[in-house]
Amino acid sequence: MSAQLFVVATPIGHLDDITYRAIEVLKSVSIIAAEDTRTSAQLLKHFNINTPLTACHEHNESNKIDLLIQRLVNGENMALISDAGTPLISDPGFKLVRAAQENGIRVIPVPGACAAIAALSAVGLPSDRFSFEGFLPSKQSQRLLHLNRLKDETQTLIIYEAPHRILDCVQDMADVFGADRPVGFAREITKTFETIKKMTLGALVEFIKNDHHQQKGEIVLVIGGATVEKDLEQEKLDQLLTRLLQDLSVKAASQLAADLTGIKKKVAYQRALELTDKA
């Protein structure tokens, strides 16, 4: 009978952020697949976990999947961890998890730290709708192209960036999104030199320029979504609802409008009722 694959979140800095359940799982499984066995060995040593480690990273994951799946099929419970945080979130592991699912192996998440969510929770920008974009392209031409695709998105954007590219990245964002766009800057979350600030992209460029320490460590950027003129937004909603109400009930039309535009269903429903009364 095949065993289980546990996807285990580990601390992103402060070691106390590991959960009791994560420790127990890491102790109980037969083997731990880790992004970097050297990094993970230090974590295991701290918590007196003696489970064997095997490397599973972006350079060997494809070639190692068959071996790992066979061990699971043979009944060995396995844990998957990354260097820090939740596996698969801009970290390796997707291919292994997909292969496990395809082979009928139960995949069990063990939740915990995630830099993207931690940053979002602390910077004071809207969190009801957001998209995680991971790392932007390293080449400026490709990065600018990607940012231009995102500039009109109205949801909050979460982006990881390497310290040696952070200044160029934020400058490109200011150029594409506008210097007045709000941004949350979260660096070294849960670590000794944790920095969490909210400002405009233009101000962030100057902040990073004037303090070279801000170009070090793990960095998360949380960018406010594009604002839409209310009158234009209302006009588009009215046009959409008017067309949908020709074929659908108020309830169905408002639900579909909410799905398509991202506005709250209650708002779409109320407006649909108003349009119906005017008809």
Coordinates of C-alpha atoms in Angstrom, one line a residue:
M1 CA 0.0 0.0 0.0
S2 CA 1.4 3.4 -0.9
A3 CA 2.3 5.8 1.8
Q4 CA 1.6 9.6 2.2
L5 CA 3.5 12.6 1.0
F6 CA 3.4 15.5 3.5
V7 CA 4.1 19.0 2.2
V8 CA 5.5 20.7 5.2
A9 CA 6.0 24.4 5.7
T10 CA 9.1 25.4 7.7
P11 CA 10.1 28.8 9.2
I12 CA 11.1 31.7 7.0
G13 CA 13.4 33.1 9.7
H14 CA 12.3 32.8 13.3
L15 CA 12.6 29.1 14.2
D16 CA 9.8 29.3 16.7
D17 CA 7.4 29.7 13.8
I18 CA 7.5 26.0 13.0
T19 CA 4.4 24.2 14.2
Y20 CA 4.2 21.3 16.6
R21 CA 2.6 19.2 13.9
A22 CA 5.4 20.0 11.4
I23 CA 8.0 18.7 13.9
E24 CA 6.1 15.5 14.6
V25 CA 5.6 14.8 10.9
L26 CA 9.3 15.4 10.2
K27 CA 10.2 13.0 13.0
S28 CA 7.8 10.3 11.9
V29 CA 8.3 10.0 8.2
S30 CA 10.9 7.7 6.6
I31 CA 12.6 10.3 4.5
I32 CA 12.5 14.1 3.9
A33 CA 12.9 15.5 0.4
A34 CA 14.6 18.9 0.8
E35 CA 15.5 21.7 -1.5
D36 CA 19.0 22.0 0.0
T37 CA 20.0 19.3 2.4
R38 CA 22.7 21.4 4.0
T39 CA 20.3 24.2 4.9
S40 CA 17.6 21.7 6.1
A41 CA 20.2 19.7 8.1
Q42 CA 20.6 22.8 10.3
L43 CA 16.9 23.0 10.9
L44 CA 16.6 19.3 11.7
K45 CA 19.5 19.5 14.1
H46 CA 17.9 22.4 16.0
F47 CA 14.8 20.3 16.7
N48 CA 16.6 17.0 17.2
I49 CA 15.1 15.4 14.1
N50 CA 17.1 12.5 12.8
T51 CA 15.1 11.6 9.7
P52 CA 17.3 11.0 6.6
L53 CA 17.4 13.8 4.0
T54 CA 17.5 13.5 0.2
A55 CA 17.9 16.4 -2.2
C56 CA 14.9 17.5 -4.4
H57 CA 15.6 20.8 -6.1
E58 CA 14.9 22.4 -9.5
H59 CA 18.0 20.8 -11.1
N60 CA 17.3 17.2 -10.2
E61 CA 13.5 17.1 -9.5
S62 CA 12.5 15.7 -12.9
N63 CA 15.2 12.9 -12.7
K64 CA 14.5 12.0 -9.1
I65 CA 10.7 11.8 -9.2
D66 CA 10.5 8.1 -10.2
L67 CA 12.7 7.1 -7.3
L68 CA 10.8 9.1 -4.8
I69 CA 7.4 7.9 -6.1
Q70 CA 8.6 4.3 -5.9
R71 CA 9.6 4.8 -2.3
L72 CA 6.1 6.2 -1.6
V73 CA 4.5 3.3 -3.4
N74 CA 6.6 0.9 -1.3
G75 CA 5.1 2.3 1.8
E76 CA 7.6 4.9 3.0
N77 CA 5.9 8.1 4.3
M78 CA 7.8 11.2 3.0
A79 CA 7.9 14.9 3.8
L80 CA 8.7 17.6 1.3
I81 CA 10.3 20.8 2.5
S82 CA 11.9 23.8 1.0
D83 CA 14.7 25.9 2.4
A84 CA 12.2 28.2 4.1
G85 CA 8.4 28.7 4.1
T86 CA 5.8 26.7 2.2
P87 CA 7.1 24.4 -0.6
L88 CA 6.0 25.1 -4.2
I89 CA 5.6 28.8 -3.5
S90 CA 8.4 30.0 -5.8
D91 CA 10.2 26.8 -4.7
P92 CA 10.6 23.3 -6.1
G93 CA 8.1 20.5 -5.4
F94 CA 5.3 20.9 -7.9
K95 CA 6.5 18.1 -10.1
L96 CA 6.8 15.7 -7.2
V97 CA 3.3 16.6 -5.9
R98 CA 1.8 16.3 -9.4
A99 CA 3.4 12.9 -9.8
A100 CA 2.2 11.7 -6.4
Q101 CA -1.4 12.7 -7.3
E102 CA -1.1 10.9 -10.7
N103 CA 0.0 7.8 -8.9
G104 CA -2.9 7.8 -6.4
I105 CA -0.7 8.9 -3.5
R106 CA -2.3 11.0 -0.8
V107 CA -0.7 14.5 -0.5
I108 CA -1.2 16.1 2.9
P109 CA -0.4 19.8 3.5
V110 CA 1.1 20.8 6.9
P111 CA 0.5 24.6 6.9
G112 CA 2.8 27.2 8.3
A113 CA 5.0 30.1 7.3
C114 CA 4.7 31.8 3.9
A115 CA 6.5 35.0 3.2
A116 CA 3.9 36.2 0.7
I117 CA 1.0 35.9 3.1
A118 CA 3.0 37.2 6.0
A119 CA 3.9 40.4 4.0
L120 CA 0.3 40.8 2.8
S121 CA -1.0 40.6 6.4
A122 CA 1.3 43.4 7.7
V123 CA 1.6 46.1 5.0
G124 CA -1.9 47.5 5.1
L125 CA -3.0 47.1 1.5
P126 CA -6.3 45.4 0.4
S127 CA -6.1 41.6 0.9
D128 CA -9.6 40.6 -0.3
R129 CA -8.2 40.1 -3.8
F130 CA -4.6 39.5 -4.7
S131 CA -2.4 37.6 -7.1
F132 CA 1.0 36.1 -6.4
E133 CA 3.4 36.8 -9.3
G134 CA 6.5 35.2 -7.8
F135 CA 9.8 36.4 -9.1
L136 CA 9.8 38.8 -12.1
P137 CA 12.1 38.2 -15.1
S138 CA 15.7 39.1 -14.4
K139 CA 16.2 40.8 -17.8
Q140 CA 14.9 44.4 -17.8
S141 CA 13.2 44.1 -21.2
Q142 CA 11.3 41.0 -20.2
R143 CA 10.5 42.5 -16.7
L144 CA 9.1 45.7 -18.3
L145 CA 7.0 43.7 -20.7
H146 CA 5.6 41.7 -17.7
L147 CA 4.9 44.8 -15.6
N148 CA 3.0 46.4 -18.5
R149 CA 0.8 43.4 -18.6
L150 CA 0.1 43.9 -14.9
K151 CA -0.3 47.7 -14.7
D152 CA -4.1 47.7 -15.1
E153 CA -4.8 44.9 -12.7
T154 CA -7.0 46.1 -9.9
Q155 CA -6.1 43.4 -7.3
T156 CA -3.1 43.7 -5.0
L157 CA 0.0 42.1 -6.4
I158 CA 2.6 40.2 -4.5
I159 CA 6.1 39.9 -5.9
Y160 CA 9.4 38.3 -4.7
E161 CA 12.6 40.0 -5.7
A162 CA 16.3 39.2 -5.2
P163 CA 18.3 41.8 -3.3
H164 CA 20.8 42.6 -6.1
R165 CA 17.8 43.5 -8.4
I166 CA 15.5 45.2 -5.9
L167 CA 16.4 48.8 -6.9
D168 CA 16.2 48.2 -10.6
C169 CA 12.9 46.3 -10.1
V170 CA 11.3 49.0 -8.0
Q171 CA 12.4 51.7 -10.4
D172 CA 10.8 49.8 -13.3
M173 CA 7.6 49.5 -11.3
A174 CA 7.6 53.2 -10.6
D175 CA 8.1 53.9 -14.3
V176 CA 5.3 51.5 -15.4
F177 CA 2.8 51.7 -12.6
G178 CA 3.5 55.3 -11.7
A179 CA 5.5 56.7 -8.8
D180 CA 2.4 57.4 -6.7
R181 CA 1.2 53.7 -6.7
P182 CA 1.2 52.4 -3.0
V183 CA 3.6 49.6 -2.2
G184 CA 4.4 47.5 0.9
F185 CA 8.1 46.7 1.3
A186 CA 8.7 43.6 3.5
R187 CA 12.4 42.5 4.0
E188 CA 13.8 39.8 6.2
I189 CA 10.4 38.9 7.7
T190 CA 10.7 37.4 11.2
K191 CA 14.4 37.9 11.2
T192 CA 16.6 40.2 13.2
F193 CA 16.6 43.1 10.7
E194 CA 13.0 42.8 9.7
T195 CA 11.8 45.9 7.8
I196 CA 8.1 46.4 6.9
K197 CA 7.1 49.7 5.4
K198 CA 4.3 51.1 3.3
M199 CA 4.9 54.1 1.0
T200 CA 4.7 55.0 -2.7
L201 CA 6.9 53.4 -5.4
G202 CA 8.6 56.7 -5.9
A203 CA 9.4 57.0 -2.2
L204 CA 10.6 53.4 -2.1
V205 CA 13.1 54.0 -4.8
E206 CA 14.6 56.8 -2.7
F207 CA 14.5 54.7 0.5
I208 CA 16.4 51.9 -1.1
K209 CA 18.9 54.3 -2.8
N210 CA 19.7 56.0 0.5
D211 CA 20.1 52.9 2.6
H212 CA 22.2 50.1 1.1
H213 CA 21.1 47.7 3.9
Q214 CA 17.7 47.6 2.1
Q215 CA 19.4 45.8 -0.8
K216 CA 20.1 42.7 1.4
G217 CA 18.1 39.7 2.4
E218 CA 14.8 38.2 1.4
I219 CA 12.3 40.8 0.0
V220 CA 8.6 40.8 -0.7
L221 CA 6.9 43.6 -2.5
V222 CA 3.1 44.1 -2.1
I223 CA 1.8 46.5 -4.7
G224 CA -1.6 48.2 -4.6
G225 CA -3.9 47.5 -7.6
A226 CA -4.7 50.0 -10.3
T227 CA -7.5 52.4 -9.4
V228 CA -10.5 52.6 -11.7
E229 CA -12.6 55.7 -12.1
K230 CA -15.9 55.0 -10.3
D231 CA -18.0 56.5 -13.1
L232 CA -16.4 54.4 -15.8
E233 CA -16.6 51.3 -13.6
Q234 CA -20.3 51.9 -13.0
E235 CA -20.9 52.4 -16.7
K236 CA -19.3 49.2 -17.6
L237 CA -21.2 47.3 -14.9
D238 CA -24.5 48.8 -16.1
Q239 CA -23.7 47.7 -19.6
L240 CA -22.8 44.2 -18.6
L241 CA -25.9 43.8 -16.3
T242 CA -28.2 45.2 -18.9
R243 CA -27.1 42.7 -21.4
L244 CA -27.2 39.8 -19.0
L245 CA -30.6 40.7 -17.7
Q246 CA -32.0 40.2 -21.2
D247 CA -31.5 36.4 -20.8
L248 CA -31.0 35.8 -17.1
S249 CA -32.7 36.3 -13.8
V250 CA -31.5 39.1 -11.5
K251 CA -29.8 36.5 -9.3
A252 CA -28.0 34.7 -12.1
A253 CA -27.0 38.0 -13.9
S254 CA -25.6 39.5 -10.7
Q255 CA -23.6 36.3 -9.9
L256 CA -22.1 36.2 -13.4
A257 CA -21.3 39.9 -13.3
A258 CA -19.6 39.5 -10.0
D259 CA -17.6 36.5 -11.4
L260 CA -16.5 38.5 -14.5
T261 CA -15.7 41.8 -12.8
G262 CA -14.5 40.8 -9.4
I263 CA -17.0 43.1 -7.6
K264 CA -19.0 41.9 -4.7
K265 CA -22.1 39.9 -5.5
K266 CA -24.2 42.1 -3.2
V267 CA -23.2 45.2 -5.1
A268 CA -24.0 43.6 -8.5
Y269 CA -27.3 42.2 -7.2
Q270 CA -28.4 45.6 -5.8
R271 CA -27.5 47.3 -9.1
A272 CA -29.3 44.7 -11.1
L273 CA -32.5 45.3 -9.0
E274 CA -32.2 49.0 -9.7
L275 CA -31.8 48.5 -13.4
T276 CA -34.8 46.1 -13.4
D277 CA -36.9 48.7 -11.7
K278 CA -36.0 51.3 -14.3
A279 CA -36.9 49.0 -17.2

